CSV table of C-alpha atoms (C1' of nucleotides) in Angstrom, one decimal:
chain,number,residue,atom,x,y,z
A,1,MET,CA,17.2,1.5,-35.3
A,2,THR,CA,13.7,1.0,-35.3
A,3,LYS,CA,12.1,2.7,-32.8
A,4,ARG,CA,9.1,1.1,-30.7
A,5,GLY,CA,5.8,1.0,-32.0
A,6,ALA,CA,6.4,4.3,-34.0
A,7,THR,CA,2.9,3.8,-35.2
A,8,LEU,CA,0.9,7.4,-34.5
A,9,SER,CA,-2.4,7.3,-33.2
A,10,THR,CA,-4.5,9.4,-31.6
A,11,SER,CA,-3.8,10.3,-27.8
A,12,ASP,CA,-7.2,9.7,-26.9
A,13,ALA,CA,-6.5,5.7,-28.2
A,14,ARG,CA,-3.4,5.6,-26.1
A,15,ARG,CA,-5.0,7.2,-23.4
A,16,ASP,CA,-7.3,4.0,-23.0
A,17,VAL,CA,-4.5,1.7,-23.6
A,18,VAL,CA,-2.7,3.3,-20.6
A,19,VAL,CA,-5.6,2.9,-18.5
A,20,ASP,CA,-5.6,-1.1,-19.2
A,21,ALA,CA,-2.1,-1.5,-18.2
A,22,ALA,CA,-2.5,0.8,-15.3
A,23,ILE,CA,-5.1,-1.4,-14.0
A,24,ALA,CA,-2.7,-4.8,-14.3
A,25,GLU,CA,0.1,-2.9,-13.0
A,26,PHE,CA,-1.6,-1.3,-10.2
A,27,ALA,CA,-3.1,-4.0,-9.6
A,28,ARG,CA,0.0,-6.3,-9.0
A,29,GLY,CA,2.0,-3.5,-6.8
A,30,GLY,CA,-0.6,-1.2,-5.1
A,31,TYR,CA,-0.2,2.6,-5.6
A,32,HIS,CA,3.1,3.3,-4.2
A,33,SER,CA,5.2,0.4,-5.2
A,34,THR,CA,4.1,0.9,-8.7
A,35,PRO,CA,6.4,2.6,-10.9
A,36,ILE,CA,5.1,4.8,-14.0
A,37,SER,CA,7.8,2.9,-16.0
A,38,ALA,CA,5.7,-0.5,-15.0
A,39,VAL,CA,2.9,0.7,-16.6
A,40,ALA,CA,4.6,2.5,-19.6
A,41,ALA,CA,6.6,-0.9,-20.6
A,42,ARG,CA,3.2,-2.6,-20.5
A,43,ALA,CA,1.5,-0.2,-22.7
A,44,ASP,CA,4.4,-0.4,-25.2
A,45,ILE,CA,5.2,3.3,-24.5
A,46,SER,CA,8.0,5.7,-23.1
A,47,PRO,CA,7.5,6.5,-19.2
A,48,ALA,CA,8.1,10.3,-20.6
A,49,TYR,CA,4.9,10.3,-22.7
A,50,VAL,CA,2.4,8.5,-19.9
A,51,PHE,CA,3.3,12.2,-18.1
A,52,LYS,CA,2.0,13.9,-21.3
A,53,LEU,CA,-1.1,11.6,-21.3
A,54,PHE,CA,-2.2,12.2,-17.5
A,55,PRO,CA,-0.8,15.1,-15.6
A,56,GLY,CA,0.8,12.8,-12.9
A,57,LYS,CA,0.6,9.6,-11.3
A,58,VAL,CA,-2.5,9.9,-8.8
A,59,SER,CA,-4.5,11.3,-11.8
A,60,LEU,CA,-3.5,7.7,-13.6
A,61,PHE,CA,-4.3,6.1,-10.8
A,62,VAL,CA,-7.7,7.6,-10.6
A,63,ALA,CA,-8.4,6.8,-14.0
A,64,ALA,CA,-7.8,3.3,-13.7
A,65,LEU,CA,-10.0,2.9,-10.8
A,66,ASP,CA,-13.0,5.0,-12.6
A,67,ARG,CA,-12.7,2.5,-15.1
A,68,CYS,CA,-12.6,-0.2,-12.4
A,69,TYR,CA,-15.6,0.6,-11.1
A,70,GLU,CA,-17.2,1.1,-14.2
A,71,LEU,CA,-16.8,-2.5,-15.1
A,72,VAL,CA,-17.9,-3.5,-11.6
A,73,ALA,CA,-21.5,-1.3,-12.2
A,74,HIS,CA,-21.8,-3.2,-15.6
A,75,ALA,CA,-21.3,-6.4,-14.5
A,76,LEU,CA,-23.7,-6.1,-11.7
A,77,SER,CA,-26.4,-4.4,-14.0
A,78,HIS,CA,-26.0,-7.3,-16.3
A,79,GLY,CA,-26.3,-9.5,-13.4
A,80,ALA,CA,-29.3,-8.0,-12.2
A,81,ALA,CA,-30.9,-8.3,-15.7
A,82,ARG,CA,-30.6,-12.0,-15.8
A,83,ALA,CA,-32.3,-13.0,-12.8
A,84,ALA,CA,-35.3,-14.8,-13.4
A,85,ASP,CA,-37.9,-13.3,-11.0
A,86,ASP,CA,-38.5,-10.4,-8.9
A,87,ASP,CA,-37.3,-11.3,-5.2
A,88,PRO,CA,-35.1,-9.2,-4.1
A,89,GLY,CA,-33.0,-11.6,-2.7
A,90,LYS,CA,-32.7,-13.9,-5.9
A,91,ILE,CA,-31.4,-10.5,-8.0
A,92,LEU,CA,-28.9,-9.7,-5.2
A,93,HIS,CA,-27.6,-13.4,-5.6
A,94,GLU,CA,-27.4,-12.8,-9.4
A,95,MET,CA,-25.5,-9.6,-9.1
A,96,GLY,CA,-23.3,-11.2,-6.5
A,97,GLY,CA,-22.6,-14.1,-9.0
A,98,ALA,CA,-21.7,-11.6,-11.9
A,99,TYR,CA,-19.2,-9.7,-9.5
A,100,ALA,CA,-17.6,-13.0,-8.6
A,101,GLU,CA,-17.2,-13.8,-12.4
A,102,LEU,CA,-16.0,-10.5,-13.5
A,103,ILE,CA,-13.2,-10.6,-10.5
A,104,ALA,CA,-12.1,-14.0,-11.7
A,105,ASP,CA,-8.9,-12.5,-12.9
A,106,ARG,CA,-8.2,-10.7,-9.5
A,107,ASN,CA,-7.0,-7.0,-11.4
A,108,LEU,CA,-10.4,-5.8,-10.4
A,109,LEU,CA,-10.4,-6.9,-7.1
A,110,MET,CA,-6.8,-6.1,-6.0
A,111,LEU,CA,-6.9,-2.6,-7.3
A,112,GLN,CA,-9.9,-1.8,-4.9
A,113,VAL,CA,-7.9,-3.2,-2.0
A,114,HIS,CA,-5.1,-1.1,-3.0
A,115,ALA,CA,-7.5,1.8,-3.3
A,116,GLN,CA,-8.4,1.5,-0.1
A,117,SER,CA,-5.3,1.1,1.5
A,118,ALA,CA,-4.2,4.7,-0.5
A,119,ALA,CA,-7.2,6.6,0.4
A,120,ASP,CA,-5.1,9.0,2.3
A,121,THR,CA,-4.8,10.6,-0.9
A,122,PRO,CA,-7.6,12.9,-1.2
A,123,GLU,CA,-7.9,12.4,-5.3
A,124,ILE,CA,-8.2,8.4,-4.3
A,125,ALA,CA,-10.4,8.7,-1.3
A,126,ASP,CA,-12.7,10.4,-3.8
A,127,ALA,CA,-12.6,8.2,-6.4
A,128,VAL,CA,-13.3,4.9,-4.1
A,129,ARG,CA,-16.3,6.9,-2.6
A,130,ARG,CA,-17.5,7.8,-5.7
A,131,GLY,CA,-17.4,4.3,-6.9
A,132,LEU,CA,-18.7,2.5,-3.9
A,133,ALA,CA,-21.5,5.3,-3.9
A,134,LYS,CA,-22.6,4.2,-7.3
A,135,VAL,CA,-22.2,0.2,-6.6
A,136,THR,CA,-24.5,0.6,-4.0
A,137,GLU,CA,-27.2,2.8,-5.2
A,138,LEU,CA,-27.3,0.3,-8.0
A,139,ALA,CA,-27.5,-2.6,-5.9
A,140,LYS,CA,-30.1,-1.4,-4.0
A,141,SER,CA,-32.1,0.6,-6.9
A,142,ARG,CA,-31.7,-2.6,-9.4
A,143,SER,CA,-32.7,-5.4,-6.7
A,144,GLY,CA,-35.4,-3.4,-4.9
A,145,ALA,CA,-33.4,-5.0,-1.8
A,146,GLU,CA,-33.9,-3.5,1.9
A,147,ASP,CA,-31.3,-1.5,3.0
A,148,ASP,CA,-29.6,-3.7,5.2
A,149,HIS,CA,-30.0,-6.4,3.0
A,150,VAL,CA,-28.0,-4.3,0.5
A,151,GLN,CA,-25.6,-3.2,3.3
A,152,ARG,CA,-24.7,-7.1,3.6
A,153,PHE,CA,-24.4,-7.5,0.0
A,154,ILE,CA,-21.6,-5.2,0.5
A,155,ALA,CA,-20.3,-6.3,3.6
A,156,TYR,CA,-19.7,-9.9,2.0
A,157,GLY,CA,-18.3,-8.5,-1.1
A,158,GLN,CA,-15.7,-7.1,1.4
A,159,LEU,CA,-15.0,-10.5,3.0
A,160,CYS,CA,-14.5,-11.8,-0.9
A,161,HIS,CA,-11.8,-9.2,-1.1
A,162,LEU,CA,-10.1,-10.6,1.8
A,163,ILE,CA,-10.6,-14.1,1.1
A,164,ALA,CA,-9.4,-13.9,-2.3
A,165,THR,CA,-6.0,-11.7,-1.2
A,166,LEU,CA,-5.1,-13.9,1.1
A,167,ASP,CA,-5.9,-16.9,-1.2
A,168,LEU,CA,-7.7,-18.4,1.8
A,169,ASP,CA,-9.1,-21.2,-0.8
A,170,GLU,CA,-5.6,-22.6,-1.3
A,171,HIS,CA,-4.0,-22.2,2.4
A,172,ALA,CA,-6.6,-24.6,3.6
A,173,GLY,CA,-7.5,-24.8,7.6
A,174,GLU,CA,-10.9,-25.4,9.6
A,175,TRP,CA,-11.3,-21.1,9.9
A,176,ALA,CA,-10.6,-20.9,6.3
A,177,ALA,CA,-12.9,-23.0,5.3
A,178,LEU,CA,-15.2,-21.3,7.7
A,179,LEU,CA,-14.5,-18.0,6.2
A,180,SER,CA,-14.7,-19.1,2.6
A,181,ALA,CA,-18.3,-21.0,3.1
A,182,GLY,CA,-20.6,-20.4,0.3
A,183,ILE,CA,-18.2,-17.4,-1.6
A,184,ARG,CA,-18.1,-18.1,-4.7
A,185,HIS,CA,-14.6,-17.5,-5.4
A,186,PRO,CA,-12.3,-17.1,-9.1
A,187,GLY,CA,-11.5,-20.1,-10.4
A,188,LYS,CA,-8.3,-20.3,-11.9
A,189,SER,CA,-8.1,-19.4,-15.7
B,1,MET,CA,22.4,-4.9,38.7
B,2,THR,CA,23.2,-8.0,40.5
B,3,LYS,CA,23.6,-10.1,37.6
B,4,ARG,CA,23.3,-10.1,34.0
B,5,GLY,CA,19.7,-11.8,33.8
B,6,ALA,CA,18.6,-9.3,36.4
B,7,THR,CA,19.5,-6.1,34.8
B,8,LEU,CA,16.5,-5.1,32.2
B,9,SER,CA,18.1,-5.1,28.6
B,10,THR,CA,17.1,-2.0,27.6
B,11,SER,CA,17.2,-3.1,23.9
B,12,ASP,CA,14.4,-5.2,24.6
B,13,ALA,CA,12.6,-2.1,25.9
B,14,ARG,CA,13.5,-0.2,23.0
B,15,ARG,CA,12.4,-3.1,20.8
B,16,ASP,CA,8.6,-2.7,22.1
B,17,VAL,CA,8.9,1.2,22.1
B,18,VAL,CA,10.0,0.5,18.4
B,19,VAL,CA,7.1,-1.4,17.4
B,20,ASP,CA,4.4,0.7,19.4
B,21,ALA,CA,6.1,3.6,17.0
B,22,ALA,CA,5.9,1.3,13.9
B,23,ILE,CA,2.2,0.7,14.6
B,24,ALA,CA,1.4,4.5,14.5
B,25,GLU,CA,3.6,5.3,11.1
B,26,PHE,CA,2.6,2.3,9.3
B,27,ALA,CA,-0.9,2.9,10.3
B,28,ARG,CA,-0.5,6.1,8.8
B,29,GLY,CA,1.6,5.7,5.6
B,30,GLY,CA,1.2,2.0,4.6
B,31,TYR,CA,4.2,-0.4,4.2
B,32,HIS,CA,5.6,0.9,1.0
B,33,SER,CA,5.5,4.9,1.8
B,34,THR,CA,6.2,4.8,5.5
B,35,PRO,CA,10.4,5.1,5.7
B,36,ILE,CA,12.2,3.4,8.2
B,37,SER,CA,13.5,6.9,9.4
B,38,ALA,CA,9.6,7.9,10.2
B,39,VAL,CA,9.4,5.1,12.8
B,40,ALA,CA,13.0,5.9,14.0
B,41,ALA,CA,11.9,9.5,14.7
B,42,ARG,CA,9.1,8.7,16.2
B,43,ALA,CA,10.6,6.2,18.8
B,44,ASP,CA,13.2,8.7,19.5
B,45,ILE,CA,16.0,6.7,17.9
B,46,SER,CA,18.5,7.0,14.8
B,47,PRO,CA,17.2,5.1,11.7
B,48,ALA,CA,20.5,3.0,11.8
B,49,TYR,CA,19.5,1.3,15.1
B,50,VAL,CA,16.3,0.4,14.1
B,51,PHE,CA,18.4,-2.1,11.8
B,52,LYS,CA,20.2,-3.3,14.5
B,53,LEU,CA,16.8,-4.1,16.5
B,54,PHE,CA,15.1,-5.7,13.2
B,55,PRO,CA,16.9,-7.3,10.6
B,56,GLY,CA,14.8,-5.6,8.2
B,57,LYS,CA,11.7,-3.6,7.3
B,58,VAL,CA,9.5,-6.4,6.5
B,59,SER,CA,10.6,-8.0,10.0
B,60,LEU,CA,9.3,-4.4,11.8
B,61,PHE,CA,5.9,-4.8,9.7
B,62,VAL,CA,5.2,-8.2,10.9
B,63,ALA,CA,6.1,-7.2,14.8
B,64,ALA,CA,3.9,-4.7,14.6
B,65,LEU,CA,1.3,-6.4,12.7
B,66,ASP,CA,1.8,-9.5,15.4
B,67,ARG,CA,1.4,-6.9,18.1
B,68,CYS,CA,-1.6,-5.6,16.3
B,69,TYR,CA,-4.0,-9.0,16.6
B,70,GLU,CA,-2.6,-9.8,19.7
B,71,LEU,CA,-4.4,-6.7,20.9
B,72,VAL,CA,-7.3,-7.6,18.8
B,73,ALA,CA,-7.9,-10.9,20.2
B,74,HIS,CA,-7.4,-9.4,23.5
B,75,ALA,CA,-10.1,-7.2,23.0
B,76,LEU,CA,-12.7,-9.6,21.8
B,77,SER,CA,-11.5,-12.3,24.5
B,78,HIS,CA,-12.4,-9.1,27.3
B,79,GLY,CA,-15.6,-8.7,25.2
B,80,ALA,CA,-16.8,-12.2,25.3
B,81,ALA,CA,-16.1,-12.1,29.0
B,82,ARG,CA,-18.6,-9.3,29.7
B,83,ALA,CA,-21.6,-11.0,28.1
B,84,ALA,CA,-24.7,-11.2,30.3
B,85,ASP,CA,-25.5,-14.6,29.1
B,86,ASP,CA,-24.6,-17.5,27.2
B,87,ASP,CA,-26.3,-16.7,23.7
B,88,PRO,CA,-24.1,-16.8,21.0
B,89,GLY,CA,-25.7,-13.7,19.5
B,90,LYS,CA,-25.1,-11.5,22.7
B,91,ILE,CA,-21.5,-12.8,23.1
B,92,LEU,CA,-20.8,-12.1,19.2
B,93,HIS,CA,-22.5,-8.6,19.8
B,94,GLU,CA,-20.5,-8.0,22.8
B,95,MET,CA,-16.9,-8.9,21.0
B,96,GLY,CA,-18.2,-6.5,18.5
B,97,GLY,CA,-18.4,-3.6,20.8
B,98,ALA,CA,-15.0,-4.3,22.4
B,99,TYR,CA,-13.3,-4.4,18.7
B,100,ALA,CA,-15.3,-1.1,18.0
B,101,GLU,CA,-13.7,0.3,21.1
B,102,LEU,CA,-10.2,-1.0,20.4
B,103,ILE,CA,-10.1,0.6,16.8
B,104,ALA,CA,-11.4,4.3,18.2
B,105,ASP,CA,-7.9,5.7,17.5
B,106,ARG,CA,-7.9,3.8,13.8
B,107,ASN,CA,-4.3,2.7,14.4
B,108,LEU,CA,-5.2,-0.4,14.7
B,109,LEU,CA,-7.7,-0.7,12.2
B,110,MET,CA,-5.5,1.4,9.3
B,111,LEU,CA,-2.6,-1.2,9.8
B,112,GLN,CA,-4.8,-4.3,9.0
B,113,VAL,CA,-5.8,-2.3,5.9
B,114,HIS,CA,-2.6,-2.0,5.0
B,115,ALA,CA,-1.4,-5.3,5.5
B,116,GLN,CA,-3.7,-6.5,3.4
B,117,SER,CA,-2.8,-4.5,0.7
B,118,ALA,CA,0.8,-5.3,1.4
B,119,ALA,CA,0.1,-8.9,1.3
B,120,ASP,CA,2.3,-9.7,-1.8
B,121,THR,CA,5.2,-9.7,0.7
B,122,PRO,CA,5.1,-13.5,1.7
B,123,GLU,CA,5.6,-12.8,5.0
B,124,ILE,CA,3.0,-10.3,5.3
B,125,ALA,CA,0.8,-12.3,4.1
B,126,ASP,CA,1.6,-15.3,6.7
B,127,ALA,CA,1.1,-12.7,9.4
B,128,VAL,CA,-2.3,-11.4,8.1
B,129,ARG,CA,-3.5,-15.0,7.7
B,130,ARG,CA,-2.1,-15.8,11.4
B,131,GLY,CA,-4.0,-12.9,12.7
B,132,LEU,CA,-7.1,-13.4,11.0
B,133,ALA,CA,-7.1,-17.2,12.0
B,134,LYS,CA,-6.5,-16.4,15.8
B,135,VAL,CA,-9.2,-13.8,15.3
B,136,THR,CA,-11.8,-16.4,13.8
B,137,GLU,CA,-10.9,-19.3,16.2
B,138,LEU,CA,-11.4,-17.1,19.1
B,139,ALA,CA,-14.8,-15.8,17.8
B,140,LYS,CA,-16.1,-19.1,17.2
B,141,SER,CA,-14.8,-20.9,20.1
B,142,ARG,CA,-15.6,-18.3,23.0
B,143,SER,CA,-19.3,-17.2,21.3
B,144,GLY,CA,-20.1,-20.9,20.6
B,145,ALA,CA,-21.8,-19.2,17.6
B,146,GLU,CA,-22.6,-21.4,14.2
B,147,ASP,CA,-20.1,-21.0,11.3
B,148,ASP,CA,-21.9,-18.7,9.1
B,149,HIS,CA,-22.9,-16.6,12.1
B,150,VAL,CA,-19.0,-16.5,12.8
B,151,GLN,CA,-18.7,-15.6,8.9
B,152,ARG,CA,-20.9,-12.7,9.0
B,153,PHE,CA,-19.3,-11.3,12.2
B,154,ILE,CA,-15.7,-11.2,10.1
B,155,ALA,CA,-17.8,-9.7,6.9
B,156,TYR,CA,-19.1,-6.8,8.8
B,157,GLY,CA,-15.5,-6.6,10.7
B,158,GLN,CA,-14.6,-5.4,6.8
B,159,LEU,CA,-17.3,-3.6,6.2
B,160,CYS,CA,-16.4,-1.9,9.5
B,161,HIS,CA,-12.9,-1.1,7.9
B,162,LEU,CA,-14.2,-0.1,4.7
B,163,ILE,CA,-16.1,2.6,6.4
B,164,ALA,CA,-13.8,4.0,8.7
B,165,THR,CA,-11.0,4.2,6.0
B,166,LEU,CA,-13.2,6.4,3.9
B,167,ASP,CA,-15.0,8.6,6.8
B,168,LEU,CA,-18.1,7.7,5.3
B,169,ASP,CA,-19.9,9.0,8.6
B,170,GLU,CA,-18.4,12.4,7.8
B,171,HIS,CA,-19.2,12.4,3.9
B,172,ALA,CA,-22.8,12.3,4.7
B,173,GLY,CA,-24.9,10.9,1.8
B,174,GLU,CA,-27.8,8.2,1.4
B,175,TRP,CA,-25.7,5.4,0.4
B,176,ALA,CA,-23.4,6.1,3.0
B,177,ALA,CA,-25.7,6.2,5.8
B,178,LEU,CA,-27.0,3.0,4.0
B,179,LEU,CA,-23.9,1.2,4.3
B,180,SER,CA,-23.0,2.3,8.1
B,181,ALA,CA,-26.5,1.8,9.8
B,182,GLY,CA,-26.3,0.3,12.9
B,183,ILE,CA,-22.1,0.2,12.3
B,184,ARG,CA,-20.4,1.4,15.7
B,185,HIS,CA,-17.9,3.5,14.4
B,186,PRO,CA,-15.3,5.5,16.2
B,187,GLY,CA,-16.2,8.5,18.0
B,188,LYS,CA,-13.4,11.3,17.5
B,189,SER,CA,-11.2,11.2,20.4
C,1,DC,C1',8.0,22.0,-50.3
C,2,DC,C1',7.4,23.9,-46.1
C,3,DA,C1',5.1,25.1,-41.9
C,4,DT,C1',2.2,23.8,-38.3
C,5,DG,C1',1.1,20.8,-34.5
C,6,DA,C1',0.6,16.7,-32.5
C,7,DA,C1',3.0,11.8,-31.5
C,8,DG,C1',6.3,10.3,-29.1
C,9,DT,C1',11.0,10.0,-26.8
C,10,DG,C1',16.6,10.3,-24.6
C,11,DA,C1',18.5,12.1,-21.2
C,12,DT,C1',18.6,14.4,-16.8
C,13,DT,C1',17.3,16.2,-12.3
C,14,DG,C1',16.2,16.2,-7.6
C,15,DA,C1',14.6,13.6,-3.9
C,16,DC,C1',14.2,9.9,-1.3
C,17,DC,C1',15.1,5.4,0.9
C,18,DA,C1',16.9,0.4,2.8
C,19,DG,C1',20.7,-1.3,4.2
C,20,DT,C1',25.8,-1.2,5.7
C,21,DC,C1',29.9,0.1,8.3
C,22,DA,C1',33.2,2.2,11.2
C,23,DC,C1',33.1,4.5,15.0
C,24,DT,C1',31.8,6.5,19.6
C,25,DC,C1',30.6,6.5,24.4
C,26,DA,C1',29.1,4.9,28.8
C,27,DC,C1',30.0,1.7,31.9
C,28,DA,C1',31.1,-2.8,34.1
C,29,DA,C1',34.8,-6.5,35.4
C,30,DC,C1',39.4,-7.7,36.3
D,1,DG,C1',43.0,1.8,34.4
D,2,DT,C1',43.0,-1.0,30.8
D,3,DT,C1',39.7,-3.9,28.5
D,4,DG,C1',35.8,-5.9,26.9
D,5,DT,C1',30.8,-5.3,25.5
D,6,DG,C1',26.7,-3.6,24.4
D,7,DA,C1',23.6,0.7,23.1
D,8,DG,C1',23.4,3.9,20.0
D,9,DT,C1',24.9,6.7,15.6
D,10,DG,C1',26.8,9.7,11.6
D,11,DA,C1',28.0,9.2,6.7
D,12,DC,C1',28.0,7.0,3.2
D,13,DT,C1',25.9,3.3,-0.9
D,14,DG,C1',23.6,1.7,-4.5
D,15,DG,C1',19.1,2.2,-6.3
D,16,DT,C1',14.6,3.9,-7.2
D,17,DC,C1',11.5,7.0,-9.2
D,18,DA,C1',8.5,11.3,-10.1
D,19,DA,C1',8.6,14.8,-12.9
D,20,DT,C1',10.8,17.8,-16.7
D,21,DC,C1',12.9,19.4,-21.1
D,22,DA,C1',14.4,20.0,-25.0
D,23,DC,C1',14.7,17.2,-29.2
D,24,DT,C1',13.0,14.4,-33.4
D,25,DT,C1',9.7,12.3,-36.2
D,26,DC,C1',5.9,12.1,-38.7
D,27,DA,C1',1.2,13.7,-40.9
D,28,DT,C1',-1.5,17.3,-43.2
D,29,DG,C1',-3.3,21.2,-45.3
D,30,DG,C1',-2.0,25.3,-48.3
DNA sequence: CCATGAAGTGATTGACCAGTCACTCACAAC
DNA sequence: GTTGTGAGTGACTGGTCAATCACTTCATGG
């Protein structure tokens, strides 16, 4: 019988494919309830081979998380670049818009939520801190905003995660509308 | 003693003990990686009996979460009561302080973080929405603040969760100080 | 043609875990 | 004193999952 894809490729290319699959699967189920086999199936790879590409499950999760923050940083940077003038508030606003666009598919968003919950694993906590540091420093340096304004930027990002996680724009209610007001939430696509 | 009704049912008392144990254990490991046996051991009970007190694992988690939000609401209410004057900003500030005191032991905080990550289970998502609705409405009604002020209150609460989860006050760094500035974080005790 | 190594897998192992069930034990009522 | 009831448990089941290992297949260079 013809085996699977059977196409030989470099292991580096495979690693990239597996990381993409890991982002999608870990975003769905979180760290603990997502089996390696799910990631392997999505990458069209045998579960065993995943362990040849990554030394263990945490390592794969961290790789996915690193890539996630890389994409976020890239989006923020791109957003800052398209701001009309040099007003810090405007620049942060554009960055927020770019972030909202990026997480429209919810994968990168849910991965961050699940990562926060899995932060009792030291390597995961380190990865989250690395990513958050990069994002925070980037928001500050590219916008030139005051510290408290950057802090508020991150805080509203967290609120955005909460809103999206709970589908507050669907589950209407006065309180839900209050929390979602003015927050750009993902259109479905 | 006298009649059936007057005798305290130890079953109900046990349920309360188990819920307390569940808060502590689920806060440590999250929903998926905390076995019922861990909760049972902390409650000094056999794992099997937990299933006689609660129909299943989710049901136990939801009970713990409900109790968590009940405590949060109580703390906020208490904080609002001790505000000096009627200024909405002052009242919200007092409520924030009361919340910071409540989550000093990190159990109630981490439980909320883990619940958000486990929100793909509908019953858990419902419980989180219930709790958040209660908290939001309480913050609004007791403070009389404008909607956007209440929204900011919740957003900074989420930021507070992030800071505590990642131990940003320990792991110093310029960006970490920026994010933690002015946020009352738990003293260790 | 064959040898070397890299790509990739099937089968298995050992551990863990949610949920079930038949059972014991203590106590109270008749 | 026996009969009924609720508290509580030991032992088991069916299933899942991370990680390992021996194995096969393929490409390439000498």
